[in-house]
JSON list of C-alpha atoms in Angstrom, two decimals:
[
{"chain": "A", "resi": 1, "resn": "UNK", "atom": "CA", "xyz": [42.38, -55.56, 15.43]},
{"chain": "A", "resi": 2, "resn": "UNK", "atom": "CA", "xyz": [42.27, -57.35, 18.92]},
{"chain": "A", "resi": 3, "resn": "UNK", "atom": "CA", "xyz": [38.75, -58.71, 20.11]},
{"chain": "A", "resi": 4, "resn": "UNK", "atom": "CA", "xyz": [37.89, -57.70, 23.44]},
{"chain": "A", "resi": 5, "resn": "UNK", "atom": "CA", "xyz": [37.34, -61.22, 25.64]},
{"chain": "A", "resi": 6, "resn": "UNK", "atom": "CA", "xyz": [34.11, -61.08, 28.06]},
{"chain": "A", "resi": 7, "resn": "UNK", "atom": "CA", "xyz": [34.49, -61.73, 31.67]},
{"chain": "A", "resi": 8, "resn": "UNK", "atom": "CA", "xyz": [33.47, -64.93, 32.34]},
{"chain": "A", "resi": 9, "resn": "UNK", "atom": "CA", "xyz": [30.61, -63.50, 34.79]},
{"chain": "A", "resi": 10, "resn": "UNK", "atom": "CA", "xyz": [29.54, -61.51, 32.10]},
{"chain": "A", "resi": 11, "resn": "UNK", "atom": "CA", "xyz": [28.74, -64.67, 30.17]},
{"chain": "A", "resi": 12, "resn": "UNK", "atom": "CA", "xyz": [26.76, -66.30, 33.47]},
{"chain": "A", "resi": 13, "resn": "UNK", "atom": "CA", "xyz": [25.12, -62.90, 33.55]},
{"chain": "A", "resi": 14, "resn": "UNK", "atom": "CA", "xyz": [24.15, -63.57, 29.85]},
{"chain": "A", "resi": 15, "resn": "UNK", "atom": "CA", "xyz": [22.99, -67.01, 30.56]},
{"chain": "A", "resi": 16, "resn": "UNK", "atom": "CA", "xyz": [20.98, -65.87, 33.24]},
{"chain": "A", "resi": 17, "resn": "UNK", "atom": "CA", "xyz": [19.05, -63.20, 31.92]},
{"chain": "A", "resi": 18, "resn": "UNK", "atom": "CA", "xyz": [17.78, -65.61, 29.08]},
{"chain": "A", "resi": 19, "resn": "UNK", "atom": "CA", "xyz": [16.69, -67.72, 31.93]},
{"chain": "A", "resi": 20, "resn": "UNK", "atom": "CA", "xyz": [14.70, -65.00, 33.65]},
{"chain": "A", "resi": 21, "resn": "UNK", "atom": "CA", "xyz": [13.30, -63.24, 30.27]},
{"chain": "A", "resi": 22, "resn": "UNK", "atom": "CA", "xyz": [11.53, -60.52, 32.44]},
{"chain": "A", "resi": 23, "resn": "UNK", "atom": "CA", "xyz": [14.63, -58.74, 33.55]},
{"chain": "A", "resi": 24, "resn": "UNK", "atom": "CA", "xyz": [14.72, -57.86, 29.75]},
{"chain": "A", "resi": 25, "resn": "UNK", "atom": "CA", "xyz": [11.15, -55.81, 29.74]},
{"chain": "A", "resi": 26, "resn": "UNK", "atom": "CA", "xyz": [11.87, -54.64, 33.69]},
{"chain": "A", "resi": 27, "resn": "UNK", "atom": "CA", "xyz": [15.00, -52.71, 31.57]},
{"chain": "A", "resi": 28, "resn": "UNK", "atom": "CA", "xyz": [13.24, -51.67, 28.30]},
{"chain": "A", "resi": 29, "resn": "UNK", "atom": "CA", "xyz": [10.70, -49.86, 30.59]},
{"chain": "A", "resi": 30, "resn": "UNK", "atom": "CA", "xyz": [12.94, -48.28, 32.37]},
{"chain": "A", "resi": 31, "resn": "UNK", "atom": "CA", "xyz": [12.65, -49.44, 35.83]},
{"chain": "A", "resi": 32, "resn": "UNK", "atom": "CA", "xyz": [15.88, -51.33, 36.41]},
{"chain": "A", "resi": 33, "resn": "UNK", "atom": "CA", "xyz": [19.43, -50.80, 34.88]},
{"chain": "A", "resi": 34, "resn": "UNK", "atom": "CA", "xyz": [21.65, -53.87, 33.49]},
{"chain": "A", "resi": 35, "resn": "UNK", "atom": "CA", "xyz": [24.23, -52.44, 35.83]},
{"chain": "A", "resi": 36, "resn": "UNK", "atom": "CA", "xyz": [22.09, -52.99, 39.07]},
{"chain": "A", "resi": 37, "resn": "UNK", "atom": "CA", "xyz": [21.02, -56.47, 37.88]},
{"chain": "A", "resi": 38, "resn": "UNK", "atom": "CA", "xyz": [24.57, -57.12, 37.24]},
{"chain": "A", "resi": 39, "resn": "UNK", "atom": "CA", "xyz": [25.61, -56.17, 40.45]},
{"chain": "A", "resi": 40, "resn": "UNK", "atom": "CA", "xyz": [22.52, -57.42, 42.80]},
{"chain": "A", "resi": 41, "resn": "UNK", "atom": "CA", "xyz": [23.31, -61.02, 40.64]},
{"chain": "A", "resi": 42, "resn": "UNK", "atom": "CA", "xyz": [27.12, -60.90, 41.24]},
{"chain": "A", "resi": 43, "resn": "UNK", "atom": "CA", "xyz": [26.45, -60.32, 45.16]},
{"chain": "A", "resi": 44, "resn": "UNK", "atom": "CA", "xyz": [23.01, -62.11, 45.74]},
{"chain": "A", "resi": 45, "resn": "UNK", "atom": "CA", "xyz": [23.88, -65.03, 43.94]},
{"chain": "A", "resi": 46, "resn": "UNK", "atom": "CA", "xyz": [21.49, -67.02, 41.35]},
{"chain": "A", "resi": 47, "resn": "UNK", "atom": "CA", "xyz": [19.62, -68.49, 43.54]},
{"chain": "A", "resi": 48, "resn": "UNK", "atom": "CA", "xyz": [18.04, -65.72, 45.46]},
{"chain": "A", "resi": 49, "resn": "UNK", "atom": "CA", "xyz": [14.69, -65.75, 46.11]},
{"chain": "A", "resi": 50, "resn": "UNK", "atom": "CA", "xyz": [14.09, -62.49, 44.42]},
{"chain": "A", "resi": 51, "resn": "UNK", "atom": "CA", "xyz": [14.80, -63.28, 41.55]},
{"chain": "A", "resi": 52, "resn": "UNK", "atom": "CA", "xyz": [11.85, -65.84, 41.22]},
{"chain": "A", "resi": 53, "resn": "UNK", "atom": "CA", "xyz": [9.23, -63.24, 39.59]},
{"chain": "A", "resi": 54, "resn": "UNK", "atom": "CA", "xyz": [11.53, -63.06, 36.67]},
{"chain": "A", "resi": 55, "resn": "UNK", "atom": "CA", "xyz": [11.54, -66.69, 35.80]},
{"chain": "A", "resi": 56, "resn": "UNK", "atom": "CA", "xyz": [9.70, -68.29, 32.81]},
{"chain": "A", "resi": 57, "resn": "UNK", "atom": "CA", "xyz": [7.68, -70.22, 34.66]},
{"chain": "A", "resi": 58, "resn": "UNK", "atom": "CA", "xyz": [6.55, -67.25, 37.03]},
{"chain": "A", "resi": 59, "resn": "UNK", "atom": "CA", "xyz": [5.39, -65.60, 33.40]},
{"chain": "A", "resi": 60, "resn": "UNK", "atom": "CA", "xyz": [3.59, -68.78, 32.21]},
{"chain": "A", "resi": 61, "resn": "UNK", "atom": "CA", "xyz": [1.24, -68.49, 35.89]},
{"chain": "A", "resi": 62, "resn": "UNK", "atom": "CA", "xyz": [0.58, -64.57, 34.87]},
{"chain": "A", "resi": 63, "resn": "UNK", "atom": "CA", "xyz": [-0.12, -65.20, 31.28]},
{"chain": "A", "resi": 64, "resn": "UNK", "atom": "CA", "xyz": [-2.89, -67.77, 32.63]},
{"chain": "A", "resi": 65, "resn": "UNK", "atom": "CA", "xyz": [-4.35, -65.11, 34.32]},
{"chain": "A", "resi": 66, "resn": "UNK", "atom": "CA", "xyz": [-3.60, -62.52, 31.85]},
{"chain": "A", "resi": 67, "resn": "UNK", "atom": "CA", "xyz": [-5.38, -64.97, 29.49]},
{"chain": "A", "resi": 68, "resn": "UNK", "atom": "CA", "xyz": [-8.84, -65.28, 31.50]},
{"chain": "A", "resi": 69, "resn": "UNK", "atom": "CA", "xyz": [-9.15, -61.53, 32.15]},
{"chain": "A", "resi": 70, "resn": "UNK", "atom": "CA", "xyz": [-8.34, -60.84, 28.32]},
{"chain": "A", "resi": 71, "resn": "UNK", "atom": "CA", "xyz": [-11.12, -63.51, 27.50]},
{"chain": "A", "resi": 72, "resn": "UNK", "atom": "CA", "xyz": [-13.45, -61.43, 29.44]},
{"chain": "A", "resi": 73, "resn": "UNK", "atom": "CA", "xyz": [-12.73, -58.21, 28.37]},
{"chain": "A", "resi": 74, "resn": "UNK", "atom": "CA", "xyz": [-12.87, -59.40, 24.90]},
{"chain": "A", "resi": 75, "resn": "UNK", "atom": "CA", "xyz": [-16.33, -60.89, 25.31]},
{"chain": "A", "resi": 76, "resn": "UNK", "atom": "CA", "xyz": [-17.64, -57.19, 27.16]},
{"chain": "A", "resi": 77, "resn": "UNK", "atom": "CA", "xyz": [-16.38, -55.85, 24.02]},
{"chain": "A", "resi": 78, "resn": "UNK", "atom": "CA", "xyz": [-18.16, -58.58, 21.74]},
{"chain": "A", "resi": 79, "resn": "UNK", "atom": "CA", "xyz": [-21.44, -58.10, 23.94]},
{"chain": "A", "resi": 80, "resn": "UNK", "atom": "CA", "xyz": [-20.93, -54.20, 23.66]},
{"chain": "A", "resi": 81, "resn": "UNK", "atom": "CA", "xyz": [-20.86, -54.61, 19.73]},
{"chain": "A", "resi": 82, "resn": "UNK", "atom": "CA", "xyz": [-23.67, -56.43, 19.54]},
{"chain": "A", "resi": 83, "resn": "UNK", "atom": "CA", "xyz": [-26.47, -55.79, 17.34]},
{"chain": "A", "resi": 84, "resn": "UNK", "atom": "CA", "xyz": [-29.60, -56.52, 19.40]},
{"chain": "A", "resi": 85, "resn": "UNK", "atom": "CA", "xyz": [-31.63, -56.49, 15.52]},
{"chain": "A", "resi": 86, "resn": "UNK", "atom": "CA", "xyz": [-29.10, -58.84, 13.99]},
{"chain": "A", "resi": 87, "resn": "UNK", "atom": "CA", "xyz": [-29.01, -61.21, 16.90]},
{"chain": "A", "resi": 88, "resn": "UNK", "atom": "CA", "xyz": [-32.83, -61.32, 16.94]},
{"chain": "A", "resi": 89, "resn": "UNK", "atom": "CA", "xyz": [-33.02, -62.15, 13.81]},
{"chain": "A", "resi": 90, "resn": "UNK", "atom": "CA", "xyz": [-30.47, -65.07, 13.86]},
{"chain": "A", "resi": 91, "resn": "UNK", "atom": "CA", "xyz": [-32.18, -66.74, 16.69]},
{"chain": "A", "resi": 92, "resn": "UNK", "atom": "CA", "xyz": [-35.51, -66.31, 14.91]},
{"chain": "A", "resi": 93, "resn": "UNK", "atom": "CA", "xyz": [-33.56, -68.34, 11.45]},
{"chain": "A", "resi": 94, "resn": "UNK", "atom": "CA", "xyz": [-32.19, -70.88, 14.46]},
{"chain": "A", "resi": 95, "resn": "UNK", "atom": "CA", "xyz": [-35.63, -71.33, 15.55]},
{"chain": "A", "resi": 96, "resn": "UNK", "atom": "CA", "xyz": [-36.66, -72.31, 12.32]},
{"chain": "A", "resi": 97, "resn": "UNK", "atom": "CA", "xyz": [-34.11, -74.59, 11.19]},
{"chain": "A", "resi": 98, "resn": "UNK", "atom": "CA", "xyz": [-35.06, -76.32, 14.72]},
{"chain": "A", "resi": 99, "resn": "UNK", "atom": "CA", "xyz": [-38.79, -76.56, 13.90]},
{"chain": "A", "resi": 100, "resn": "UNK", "atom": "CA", "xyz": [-37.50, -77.57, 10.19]},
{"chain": "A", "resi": 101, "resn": "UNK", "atom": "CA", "xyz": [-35.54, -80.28, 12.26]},
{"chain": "A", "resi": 102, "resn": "UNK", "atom": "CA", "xyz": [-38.27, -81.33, 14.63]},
{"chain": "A", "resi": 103, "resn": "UNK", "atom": "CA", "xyz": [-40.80, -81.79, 11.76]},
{"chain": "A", "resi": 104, "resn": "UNK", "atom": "CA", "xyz": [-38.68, -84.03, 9.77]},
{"chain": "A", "resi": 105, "resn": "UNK", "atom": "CA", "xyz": [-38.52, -86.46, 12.26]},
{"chain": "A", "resi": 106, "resn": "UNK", "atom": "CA", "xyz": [-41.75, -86.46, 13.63]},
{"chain": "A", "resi": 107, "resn": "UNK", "atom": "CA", "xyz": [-42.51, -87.08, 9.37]},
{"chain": "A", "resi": 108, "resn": "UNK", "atom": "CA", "xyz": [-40.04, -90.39, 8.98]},
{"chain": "A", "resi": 109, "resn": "UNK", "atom": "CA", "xyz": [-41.11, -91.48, 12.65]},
{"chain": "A", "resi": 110, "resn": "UNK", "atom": "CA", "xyz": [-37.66, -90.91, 14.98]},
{"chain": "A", "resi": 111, "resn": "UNK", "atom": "CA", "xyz": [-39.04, -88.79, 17.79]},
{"chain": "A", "resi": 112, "resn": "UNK", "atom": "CA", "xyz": [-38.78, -91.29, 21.00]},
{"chain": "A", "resi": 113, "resn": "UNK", "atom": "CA", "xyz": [-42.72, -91.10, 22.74]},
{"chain": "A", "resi": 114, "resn": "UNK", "atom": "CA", "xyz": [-44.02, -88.18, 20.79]},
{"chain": "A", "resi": 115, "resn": "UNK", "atom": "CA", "xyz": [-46.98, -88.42, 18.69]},
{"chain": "A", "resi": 116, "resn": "UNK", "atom": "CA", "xyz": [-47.28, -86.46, 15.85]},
{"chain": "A", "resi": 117, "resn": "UNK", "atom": "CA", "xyz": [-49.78, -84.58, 16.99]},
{"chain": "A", "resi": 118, "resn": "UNK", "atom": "CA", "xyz": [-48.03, -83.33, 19.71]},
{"chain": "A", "resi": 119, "resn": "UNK", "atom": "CA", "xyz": [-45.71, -82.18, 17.76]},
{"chain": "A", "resi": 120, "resn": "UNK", "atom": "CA", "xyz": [-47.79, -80.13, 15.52]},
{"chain": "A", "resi": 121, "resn": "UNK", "atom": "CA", "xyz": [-49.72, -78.06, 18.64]},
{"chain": "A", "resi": 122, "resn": "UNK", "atom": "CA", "xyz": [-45.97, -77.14, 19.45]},
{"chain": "A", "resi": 123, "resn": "UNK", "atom": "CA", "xyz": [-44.13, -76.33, 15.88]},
{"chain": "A", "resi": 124, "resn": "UNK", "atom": "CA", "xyz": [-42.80, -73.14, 17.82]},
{"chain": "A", "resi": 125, "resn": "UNK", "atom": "CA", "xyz": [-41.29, -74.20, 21.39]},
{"chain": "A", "resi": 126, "resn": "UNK", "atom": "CA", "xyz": [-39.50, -70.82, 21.43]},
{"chain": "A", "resi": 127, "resn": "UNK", "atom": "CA", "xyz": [-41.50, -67.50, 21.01]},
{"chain": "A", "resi": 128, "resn": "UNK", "atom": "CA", "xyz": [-39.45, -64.73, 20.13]},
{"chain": "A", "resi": 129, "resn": "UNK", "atom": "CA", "xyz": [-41.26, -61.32, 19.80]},
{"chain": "A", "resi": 130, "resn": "UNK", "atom": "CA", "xyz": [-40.39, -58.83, 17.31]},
{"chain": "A", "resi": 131, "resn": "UNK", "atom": "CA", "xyz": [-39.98, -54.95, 18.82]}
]
């Protein structure tokens, strides 16, 4: 059986495509056709302006944005999921281990300028409230 040789254009097409990587998802969705790339790259040339939105580098500036507003929506969702019980109670154990903290040094002496009476009139420097 012969093998069928590629136009050399074909080829350059080839290269270029992997060097603008969005032409690939402009034709899996449907909105373009190889064909009209083909022919808008054959008669605009490579270095068209245009053609600038499909570049890797034109991706990496979206993905940074893509990145912050999927960092928000993720932390809606997070702050949507929260348990207002469960987060209560966590900050009441934090508050604790603080005091725990705070009273250990005040015992071996490394507070700078506190006295340890001080200390003791405020063993709970954040009131939380149970509902």
């Amino acid at each position: 059986m012969t093998e069928k040789k590629e136009h050399p254009s074909i080829a350059q097409f080839k290269e270029f495509v992997k060097k603008h990587p969005k032409l690939i998802s402009e034709v899996r969705k449907g909105d373009k056709k190889w064909q009209e790339l083909f022919e808008d790259w054959y008669l605009l040339g490579e270095n068209d302006a245009s053609w600038q939105k499909y570049r890797e580098d034109g991706a990496e500036a979206e993905s940074a944005e893509d990145k912050k507003s999927d960092f928000m929506s993720r932390m809606m969702t997070a702050v949507k999921n929260m348990d207002a019980n469960q987060m209560n109670q966590h900050l009441y154990n934090m508050n604790n281990t603080i005091s725990s903290i705070q009273n250990l040094f005040s015992t071996f002496g490394l507070t700078k300028g506190a006295s340890s009476g001080q200390s003791k009139t405020q063993s709970n420097p954040f009131s939380f409230r149970k509902d």
